[in-house]
CSV table of C-alpha atoms in Angstrom, one decimal:
chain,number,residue,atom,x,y,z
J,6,UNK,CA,0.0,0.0,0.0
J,7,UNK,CA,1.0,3.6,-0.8
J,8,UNK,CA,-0.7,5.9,1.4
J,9,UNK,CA,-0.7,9.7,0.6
J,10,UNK,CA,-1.1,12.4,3.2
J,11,UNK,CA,-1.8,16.6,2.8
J,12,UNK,CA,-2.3,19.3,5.0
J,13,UNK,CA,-4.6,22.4,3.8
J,14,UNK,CA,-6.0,26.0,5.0
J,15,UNK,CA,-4.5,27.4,7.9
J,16,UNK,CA,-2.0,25.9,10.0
J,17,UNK,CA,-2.9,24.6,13.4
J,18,UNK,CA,-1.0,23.2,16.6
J,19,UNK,CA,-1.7,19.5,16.5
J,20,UNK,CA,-0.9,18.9,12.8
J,21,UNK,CA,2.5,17.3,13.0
J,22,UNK,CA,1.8,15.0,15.9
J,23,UNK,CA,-1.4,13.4,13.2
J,24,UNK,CA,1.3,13.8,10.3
J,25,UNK,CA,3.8,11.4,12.2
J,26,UNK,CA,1.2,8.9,14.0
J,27,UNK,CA,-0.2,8.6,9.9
J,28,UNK,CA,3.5,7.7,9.0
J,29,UNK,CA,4.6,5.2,11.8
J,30,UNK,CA,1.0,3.6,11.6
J,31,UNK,CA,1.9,2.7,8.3
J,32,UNK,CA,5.0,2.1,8.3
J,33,UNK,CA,4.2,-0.6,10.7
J,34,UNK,CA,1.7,-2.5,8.6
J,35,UNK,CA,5.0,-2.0,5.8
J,36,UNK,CA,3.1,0.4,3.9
J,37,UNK,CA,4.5,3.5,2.1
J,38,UNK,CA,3.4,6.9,3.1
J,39,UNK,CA,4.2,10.0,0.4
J,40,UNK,CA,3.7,13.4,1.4
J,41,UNK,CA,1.9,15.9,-0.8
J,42,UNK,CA,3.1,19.6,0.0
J,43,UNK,CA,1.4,22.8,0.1
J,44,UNK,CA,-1.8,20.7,0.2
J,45,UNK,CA,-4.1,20.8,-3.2
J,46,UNK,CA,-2.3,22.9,-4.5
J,47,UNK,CA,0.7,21.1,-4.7
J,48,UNK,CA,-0.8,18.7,-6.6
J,49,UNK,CA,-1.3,20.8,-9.6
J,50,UNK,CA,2.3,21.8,-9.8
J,51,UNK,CA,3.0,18.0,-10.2
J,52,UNK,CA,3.9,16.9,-13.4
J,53,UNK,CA,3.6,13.1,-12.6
J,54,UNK,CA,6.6,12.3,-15.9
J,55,UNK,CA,8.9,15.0,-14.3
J,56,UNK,CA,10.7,13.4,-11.5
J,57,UNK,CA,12.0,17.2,-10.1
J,58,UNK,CA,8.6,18.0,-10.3
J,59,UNK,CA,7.6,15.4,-8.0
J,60,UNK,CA,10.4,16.1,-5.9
J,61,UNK,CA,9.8,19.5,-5.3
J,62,UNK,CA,5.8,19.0,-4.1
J,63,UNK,CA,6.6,15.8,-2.7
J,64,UNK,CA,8.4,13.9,0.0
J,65,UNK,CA,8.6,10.6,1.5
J,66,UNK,CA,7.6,10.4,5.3
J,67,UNK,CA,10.2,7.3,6.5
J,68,UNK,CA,10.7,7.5,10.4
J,69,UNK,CA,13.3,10.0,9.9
J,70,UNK,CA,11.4,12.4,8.1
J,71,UNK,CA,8.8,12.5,11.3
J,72,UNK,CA,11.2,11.6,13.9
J,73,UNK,CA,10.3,14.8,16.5
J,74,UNK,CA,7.8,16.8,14.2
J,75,UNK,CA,5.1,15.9,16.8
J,76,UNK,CA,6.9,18.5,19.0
J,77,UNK,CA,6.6,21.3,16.5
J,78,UNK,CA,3.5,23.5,15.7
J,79,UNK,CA,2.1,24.2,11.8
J,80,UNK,CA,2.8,21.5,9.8
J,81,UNK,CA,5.8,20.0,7.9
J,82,UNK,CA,3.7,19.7,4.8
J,83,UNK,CA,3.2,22.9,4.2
J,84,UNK,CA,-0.3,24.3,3.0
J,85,UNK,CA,-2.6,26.3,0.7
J,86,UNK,CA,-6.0,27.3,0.5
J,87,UNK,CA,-6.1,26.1,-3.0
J,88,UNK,CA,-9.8,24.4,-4.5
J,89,UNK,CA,-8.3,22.5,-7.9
J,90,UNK,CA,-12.3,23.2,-8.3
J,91,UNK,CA,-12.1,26.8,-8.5
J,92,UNK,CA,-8.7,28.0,-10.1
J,93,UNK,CA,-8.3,30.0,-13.1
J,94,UNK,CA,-7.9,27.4,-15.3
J,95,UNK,CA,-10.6,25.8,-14.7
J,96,UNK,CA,-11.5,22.4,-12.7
J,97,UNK,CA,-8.6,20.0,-12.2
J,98,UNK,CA,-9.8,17.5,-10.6
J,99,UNK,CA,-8.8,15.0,-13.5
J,100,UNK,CA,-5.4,16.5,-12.9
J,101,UNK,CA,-5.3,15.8,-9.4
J,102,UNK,CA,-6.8,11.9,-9.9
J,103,UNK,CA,-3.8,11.7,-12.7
J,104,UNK,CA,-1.2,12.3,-9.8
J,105,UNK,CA,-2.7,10.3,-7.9
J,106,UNK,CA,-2.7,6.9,-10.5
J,107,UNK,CA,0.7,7.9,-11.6
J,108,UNK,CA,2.2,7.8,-8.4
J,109,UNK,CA,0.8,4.8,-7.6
J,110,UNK,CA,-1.8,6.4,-4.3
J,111,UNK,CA,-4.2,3.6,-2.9
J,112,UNK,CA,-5.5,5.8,-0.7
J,113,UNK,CA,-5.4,9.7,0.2
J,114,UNK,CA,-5.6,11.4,3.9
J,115,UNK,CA,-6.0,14.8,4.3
J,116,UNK,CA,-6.3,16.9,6.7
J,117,UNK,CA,-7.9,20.4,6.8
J,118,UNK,CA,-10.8,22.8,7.5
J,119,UNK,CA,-13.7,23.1,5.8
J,120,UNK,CA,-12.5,24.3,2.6
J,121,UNK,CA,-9.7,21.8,1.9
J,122,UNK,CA,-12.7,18.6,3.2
J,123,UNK,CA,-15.3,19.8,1.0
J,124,UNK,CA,-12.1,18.9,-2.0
J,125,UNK,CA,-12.1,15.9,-0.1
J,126,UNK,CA,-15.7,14.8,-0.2
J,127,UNK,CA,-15.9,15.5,-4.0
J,128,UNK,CA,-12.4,13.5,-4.7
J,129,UNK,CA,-14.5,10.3,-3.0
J,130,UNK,CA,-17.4,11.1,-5.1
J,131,UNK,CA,-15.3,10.4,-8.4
J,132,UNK,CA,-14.2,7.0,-6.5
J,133,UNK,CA,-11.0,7.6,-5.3
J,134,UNK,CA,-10.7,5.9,-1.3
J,135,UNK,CA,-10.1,8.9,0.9
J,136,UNK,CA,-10.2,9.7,4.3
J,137,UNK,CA,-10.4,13.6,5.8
J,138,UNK,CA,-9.4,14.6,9.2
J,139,UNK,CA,-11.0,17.6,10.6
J,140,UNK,CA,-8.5,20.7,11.6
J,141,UNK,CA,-9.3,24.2,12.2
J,142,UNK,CA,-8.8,26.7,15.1
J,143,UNK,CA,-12.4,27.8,14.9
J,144,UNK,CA,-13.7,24.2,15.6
J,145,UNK,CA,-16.6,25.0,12.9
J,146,UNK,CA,-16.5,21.9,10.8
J,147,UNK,CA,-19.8,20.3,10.5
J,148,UNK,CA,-19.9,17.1,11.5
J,149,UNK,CA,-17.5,16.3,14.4
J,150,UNK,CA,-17.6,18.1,18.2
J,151,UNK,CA,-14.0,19.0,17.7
J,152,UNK,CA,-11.1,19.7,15.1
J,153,UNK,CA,-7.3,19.6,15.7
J,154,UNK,CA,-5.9,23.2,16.9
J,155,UNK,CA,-9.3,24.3,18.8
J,156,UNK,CA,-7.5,23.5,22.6
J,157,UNK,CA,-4.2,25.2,21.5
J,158,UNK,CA,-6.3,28.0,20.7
J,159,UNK,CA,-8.1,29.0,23.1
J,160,UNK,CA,-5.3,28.1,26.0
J,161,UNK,CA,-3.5,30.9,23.7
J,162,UNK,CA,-6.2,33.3,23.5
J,163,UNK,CA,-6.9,32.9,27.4
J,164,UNK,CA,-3.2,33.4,28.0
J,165,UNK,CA,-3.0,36.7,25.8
J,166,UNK,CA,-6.3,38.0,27.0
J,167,UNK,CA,-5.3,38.0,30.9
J,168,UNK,CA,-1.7,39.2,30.2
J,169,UNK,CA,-2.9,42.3,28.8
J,170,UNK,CA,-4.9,42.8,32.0
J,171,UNK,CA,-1.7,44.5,33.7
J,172,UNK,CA,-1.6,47.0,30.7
J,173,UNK,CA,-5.2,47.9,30.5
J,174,UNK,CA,-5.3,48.3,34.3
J,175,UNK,CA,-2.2,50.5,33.9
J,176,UNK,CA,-3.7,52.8,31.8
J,177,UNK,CA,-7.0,52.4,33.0
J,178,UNK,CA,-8.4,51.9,29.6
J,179,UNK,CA,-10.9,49.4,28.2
J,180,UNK,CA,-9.4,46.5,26.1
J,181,UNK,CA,-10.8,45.2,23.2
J,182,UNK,CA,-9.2,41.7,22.1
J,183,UNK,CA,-10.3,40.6,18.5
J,184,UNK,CA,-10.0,36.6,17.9
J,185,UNK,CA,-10.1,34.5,14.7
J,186,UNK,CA,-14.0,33.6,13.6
J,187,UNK,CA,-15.2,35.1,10.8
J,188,UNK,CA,-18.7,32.8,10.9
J,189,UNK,CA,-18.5,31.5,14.5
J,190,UNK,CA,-18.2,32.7,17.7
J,191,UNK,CA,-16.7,29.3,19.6
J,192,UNK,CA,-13.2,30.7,19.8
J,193,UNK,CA,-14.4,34.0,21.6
J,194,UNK,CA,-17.5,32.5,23.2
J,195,UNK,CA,-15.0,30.3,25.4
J,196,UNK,CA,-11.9,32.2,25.5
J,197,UNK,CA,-13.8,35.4,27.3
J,198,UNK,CA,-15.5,32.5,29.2
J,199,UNK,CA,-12.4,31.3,30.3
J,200,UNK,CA,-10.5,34.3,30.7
J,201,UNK,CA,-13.7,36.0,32.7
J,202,UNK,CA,-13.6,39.1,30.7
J,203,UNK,CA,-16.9,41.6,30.7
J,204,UNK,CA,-18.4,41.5,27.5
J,205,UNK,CA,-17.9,38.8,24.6
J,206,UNK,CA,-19.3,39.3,21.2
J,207,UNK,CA,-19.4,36.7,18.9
J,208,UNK,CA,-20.0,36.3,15.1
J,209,UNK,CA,-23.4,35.0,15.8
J,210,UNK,CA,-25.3,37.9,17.2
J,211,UNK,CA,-24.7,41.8,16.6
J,212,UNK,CA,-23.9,44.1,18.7
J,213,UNK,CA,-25.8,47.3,19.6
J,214,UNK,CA,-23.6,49.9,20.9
J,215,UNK,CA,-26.3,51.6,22.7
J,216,UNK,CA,-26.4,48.9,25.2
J,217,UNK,CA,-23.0,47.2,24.8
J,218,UNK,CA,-20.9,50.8,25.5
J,219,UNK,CA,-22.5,51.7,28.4
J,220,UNK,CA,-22.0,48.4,30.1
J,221,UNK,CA,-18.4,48.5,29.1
J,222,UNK,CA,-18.2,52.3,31.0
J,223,UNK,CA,-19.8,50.7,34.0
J,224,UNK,CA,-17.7,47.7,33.9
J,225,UNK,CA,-14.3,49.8,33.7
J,226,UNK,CA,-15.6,52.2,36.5
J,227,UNK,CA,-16.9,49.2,39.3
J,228,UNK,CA,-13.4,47.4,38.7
J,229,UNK,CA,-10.6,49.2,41.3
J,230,UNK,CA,-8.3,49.0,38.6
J,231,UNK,CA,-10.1,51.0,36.2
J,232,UNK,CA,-10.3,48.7,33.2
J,233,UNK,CA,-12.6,46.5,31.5
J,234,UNK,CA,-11.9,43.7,28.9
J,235,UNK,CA,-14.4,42.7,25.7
J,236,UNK,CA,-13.7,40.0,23.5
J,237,UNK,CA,-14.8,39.9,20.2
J,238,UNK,CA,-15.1,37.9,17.1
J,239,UNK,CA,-13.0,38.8,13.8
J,240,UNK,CA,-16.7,38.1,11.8
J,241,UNK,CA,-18.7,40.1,14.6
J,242,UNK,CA,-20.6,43.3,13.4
J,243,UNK,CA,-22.5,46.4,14.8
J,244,UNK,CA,-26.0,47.5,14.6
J,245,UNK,CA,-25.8,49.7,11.5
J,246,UNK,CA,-22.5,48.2,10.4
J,247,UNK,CA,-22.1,49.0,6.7
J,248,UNK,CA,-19.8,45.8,5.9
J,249,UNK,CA,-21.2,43.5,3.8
J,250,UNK,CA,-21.5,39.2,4.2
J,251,UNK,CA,-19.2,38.9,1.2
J,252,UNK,CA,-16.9,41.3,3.0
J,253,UNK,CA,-17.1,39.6,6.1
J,254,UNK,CA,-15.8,36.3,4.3
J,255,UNK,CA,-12.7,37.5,3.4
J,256,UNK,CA,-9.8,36.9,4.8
J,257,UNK,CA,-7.7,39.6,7.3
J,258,UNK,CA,-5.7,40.8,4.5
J,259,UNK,CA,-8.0,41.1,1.9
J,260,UNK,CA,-10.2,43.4,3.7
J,261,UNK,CA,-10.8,46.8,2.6
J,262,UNK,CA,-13.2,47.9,6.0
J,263,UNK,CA,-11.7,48.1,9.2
J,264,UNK,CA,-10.7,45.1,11.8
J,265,UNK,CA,-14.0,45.0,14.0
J,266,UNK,CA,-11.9,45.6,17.1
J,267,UNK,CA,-11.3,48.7,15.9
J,268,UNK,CA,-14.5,50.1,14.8
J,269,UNK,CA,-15.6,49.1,18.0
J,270,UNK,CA,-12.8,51.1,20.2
J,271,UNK,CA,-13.4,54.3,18.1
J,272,UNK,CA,-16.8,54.1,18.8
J,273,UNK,CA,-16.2,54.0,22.7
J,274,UNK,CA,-13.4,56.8,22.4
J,275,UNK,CA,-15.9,59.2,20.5
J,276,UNK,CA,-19.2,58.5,22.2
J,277,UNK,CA,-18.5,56.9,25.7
J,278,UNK,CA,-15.2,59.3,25.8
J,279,UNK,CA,-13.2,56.3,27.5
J,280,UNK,CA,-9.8,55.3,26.3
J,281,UNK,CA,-9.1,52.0,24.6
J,282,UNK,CA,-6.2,49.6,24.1
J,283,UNK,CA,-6.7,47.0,20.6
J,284,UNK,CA,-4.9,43.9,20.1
J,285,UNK,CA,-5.5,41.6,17.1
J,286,UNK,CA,-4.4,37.7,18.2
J,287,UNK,CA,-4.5,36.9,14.6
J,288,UNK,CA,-2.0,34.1,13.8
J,289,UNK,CA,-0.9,33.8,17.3
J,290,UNK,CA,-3.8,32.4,18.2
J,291,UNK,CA,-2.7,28.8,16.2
J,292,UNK,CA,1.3,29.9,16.6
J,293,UNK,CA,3.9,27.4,18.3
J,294,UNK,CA,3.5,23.6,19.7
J,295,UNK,CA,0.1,22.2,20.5
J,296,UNK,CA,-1.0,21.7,24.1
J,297,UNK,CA,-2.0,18.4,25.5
J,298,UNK,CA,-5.4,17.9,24.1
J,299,UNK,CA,-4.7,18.5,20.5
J,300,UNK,CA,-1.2,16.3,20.6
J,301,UNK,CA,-3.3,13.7,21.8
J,302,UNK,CA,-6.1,14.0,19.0
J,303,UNK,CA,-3.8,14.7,16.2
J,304,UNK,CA,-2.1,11.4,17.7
J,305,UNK,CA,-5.4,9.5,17.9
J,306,UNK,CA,-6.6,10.4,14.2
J,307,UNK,CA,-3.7,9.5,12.4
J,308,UNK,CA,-3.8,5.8,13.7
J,309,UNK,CA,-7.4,6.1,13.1
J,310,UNK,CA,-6.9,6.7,9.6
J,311,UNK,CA,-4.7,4.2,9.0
J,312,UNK,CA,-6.9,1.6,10.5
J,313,UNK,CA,-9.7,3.0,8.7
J,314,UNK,CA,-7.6,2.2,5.2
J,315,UNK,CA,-6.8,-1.1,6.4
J,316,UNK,CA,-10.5,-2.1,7.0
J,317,UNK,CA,-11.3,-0.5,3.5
J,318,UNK,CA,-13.4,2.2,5.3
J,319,UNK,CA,-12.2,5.1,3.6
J,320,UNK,CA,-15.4,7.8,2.3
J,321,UNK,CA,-15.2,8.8,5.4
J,322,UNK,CA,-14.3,12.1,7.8
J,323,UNK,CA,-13.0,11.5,11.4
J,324,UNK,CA,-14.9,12.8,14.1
J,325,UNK,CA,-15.5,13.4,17.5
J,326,UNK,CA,-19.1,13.2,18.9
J,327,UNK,CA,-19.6,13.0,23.1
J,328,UNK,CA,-16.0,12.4,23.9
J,329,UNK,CA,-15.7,9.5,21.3
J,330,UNK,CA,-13.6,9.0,18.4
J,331,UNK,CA,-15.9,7.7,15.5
J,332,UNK,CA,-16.1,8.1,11.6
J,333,UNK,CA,-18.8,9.8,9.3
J,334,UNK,CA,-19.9,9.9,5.9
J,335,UNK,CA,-17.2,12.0,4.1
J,336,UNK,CA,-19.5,14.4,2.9
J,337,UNK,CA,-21.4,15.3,6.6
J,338,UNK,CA,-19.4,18.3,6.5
J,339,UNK,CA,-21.8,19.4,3.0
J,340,UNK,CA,-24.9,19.0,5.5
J,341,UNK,CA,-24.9,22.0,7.5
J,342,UNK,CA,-23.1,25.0,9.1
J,343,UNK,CA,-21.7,24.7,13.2
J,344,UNK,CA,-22.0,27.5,14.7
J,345,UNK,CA,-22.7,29.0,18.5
J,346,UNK,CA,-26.1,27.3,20.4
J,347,UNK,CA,-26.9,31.2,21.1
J,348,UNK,CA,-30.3,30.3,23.0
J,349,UNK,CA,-28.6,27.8,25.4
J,350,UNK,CA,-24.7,29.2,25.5
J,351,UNK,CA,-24.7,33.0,25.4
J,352,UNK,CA,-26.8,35.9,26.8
J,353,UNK,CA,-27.5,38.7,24.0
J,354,UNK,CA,-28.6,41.2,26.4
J,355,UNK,CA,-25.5,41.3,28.3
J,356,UNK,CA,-23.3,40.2,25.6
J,357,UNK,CA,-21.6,36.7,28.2
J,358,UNK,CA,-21.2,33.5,27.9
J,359,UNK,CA,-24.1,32.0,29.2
J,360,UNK,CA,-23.0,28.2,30.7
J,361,UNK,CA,-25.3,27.0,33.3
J,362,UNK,CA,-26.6,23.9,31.7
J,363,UNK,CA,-23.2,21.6,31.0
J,364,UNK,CA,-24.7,18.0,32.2
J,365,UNK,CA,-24.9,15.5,29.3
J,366,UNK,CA,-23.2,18.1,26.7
J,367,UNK,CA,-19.7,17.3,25.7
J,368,UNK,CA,-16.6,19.1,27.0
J,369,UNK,CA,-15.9,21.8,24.5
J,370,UNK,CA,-20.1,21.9,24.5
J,371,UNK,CA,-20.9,21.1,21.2
């Protein structure tokens, strides 16, 4: 057996640890494991009757090549956002099934968010045995209670979020910390949770300044330090908020409007008169080596997936549903949208996490 492997979308902490448990899984049953790099689109740079071509977007994962990589963060693949669906010229998904027969794949595991899955899903709709593993910081991938990077996130936000207490109390100003979640709210909804800050807003509901700045003002003024601390989501908007949906979607760089975080603070400077210190997480939120939790699932996946191959279960997408490590339907991902449980999780009134009924929900509460 060949077995061929590829990371896509944004990197996460937990990555390498599912990249090297793929590799020595295999390896084990004397199976051949082949690295694909810079995820899809590294396949359509491949020009399977060029053997530099294949060397350049491709490497063999022996024991050395994974020896210590579950220690790292990212991932030693390399990635893209790339759809071979969607590029300028055209769909190449018979280019990507060519690389594939060529080098001699049995069967494909890849790992990413939504974007690189959906790929996924259609690649096992043309026949071709494939098994996706769910990553993504946002932990918004239908289908599964939890993807690889979520923990190491939020530890990281929570860690960021109450260092910058000492500065906002300094200057007695109210702190507005903008996470990663352009269509859900998880990442904020827990990390201001966890971190016990005053207001969160998430993706999910908007926020009206008329009742969110005033409860900001009171929370800075009944503190002895003279600060408050907001949370809010990269995809949150305002009441009145010009930005567009299509806007919205875009990634941090291709933006044209202003970071949210920042709309937000001017408002409080010019109409509650308060001062404010922004700070953008961004890609430190899914920077350096993965806690615990996600070493463990990124372990726990990649043997999975072997095992999965060897039974001749591949269609498939890993999962997690109450604490247990299971399989769907590859294409469960296609069947809906994950986003915050704002009736049972969060209060819209007073813009906080809202966590009172935990019993018989699972640990990250989806």
């Amino acid at each position: 057996m060949r077995i061929g492997v590829l990371t896509g979308g944004g990197d996460v902490p937990g990555l390498n640890p599912c990249i090297r448990s793929i590799a020595l899984s295999a390896l084990d049953r004397g199976w051949e494991v082949i690295g694909f790099r810079r995820g899809w689109q590294g396949f359509l740079e491949i020009d399977p009757a060029d053997p530099d071509s294949v060397s350049a977007h491709s490497i063999i994962l022996d024991r050395e090549a994974v020896r210590g990589i579950d220690r790292v963060g990212g991932t030693m693949l390399h990635t893209s956002r790339t759809d071979p669906r969607t590029v300028k010229e055209g769909d190449r998904t018979a280019h990507v099934l060519h690389v594939l027969d060529t080098l001699g794949v049995d069967a494909l595991i890849t790992l990413g968010g939504d974007g690189t899955l959906r790929f996924s899903a259609h690649l096992s709709a043309q026949g071709f045995p494939v098994v996706s593993v769910p990553k993504t910081m946002d932990n918004d991938v239908f289908g599964t209670d939890y993807c690889i990077g979520f923990s190491t996130a939020i530890t990281r936000s929570v860690d960021a979020i109450n260092a910058l207490r000492t500065t906002a109390e300094s200057h007695e100003r109210i702190a507005i910390v903008e996470l990663f979640g352009r269509r859900s709210g998880e990442t904020a909804l827990l990390a201001g949770f966890l971190a016990q800050v005053d207001r969160t807003v998430i993706a999910e509901v908007p926020a009206d300044p008329e009742i969110l700045l005033p409860l900001l003002v009171a929370d800075r003024r009944s503190r002895p330090g003279g600060y408050a601390m907001c949370v809010i989501s990269e995809g949150a908007t305002l009441a009145g908020d010009a930005s567009t949906e299509a806007e919205r979607k875009l990634s941090a760089t291709q933006r044209s409007e202003q970071a949210i975080s920042r709309r937000l603070a001017l408002l409080i400077e010019e109409q509650a008169k308060q001062g404010t210190i922004v700070q953008q997480l961004a890609y430190l939120m899914r920077s350096g080596d993965p806690d615990a939790l996600d070493r463990m699932v990124g372990f726990a996946f990649g043997g999975l997936a072997i095992r999965k191959i060897e039974a001749g279960e591949t269609g498939c997408m890993l999962a997690l549903r109450d604490g247990n490590y299971c399989s769907v339907p590859i294409d469960t991902l296609l069947g809906g949208t994950k986003t915050v449980d704002v009736a049972a999780l969060y209060d819209p009134n007073l813009y906080r996490p809202k966590l009172t009924h935990v019993e018989g929900m699972p640990m990250f509460l989806y």
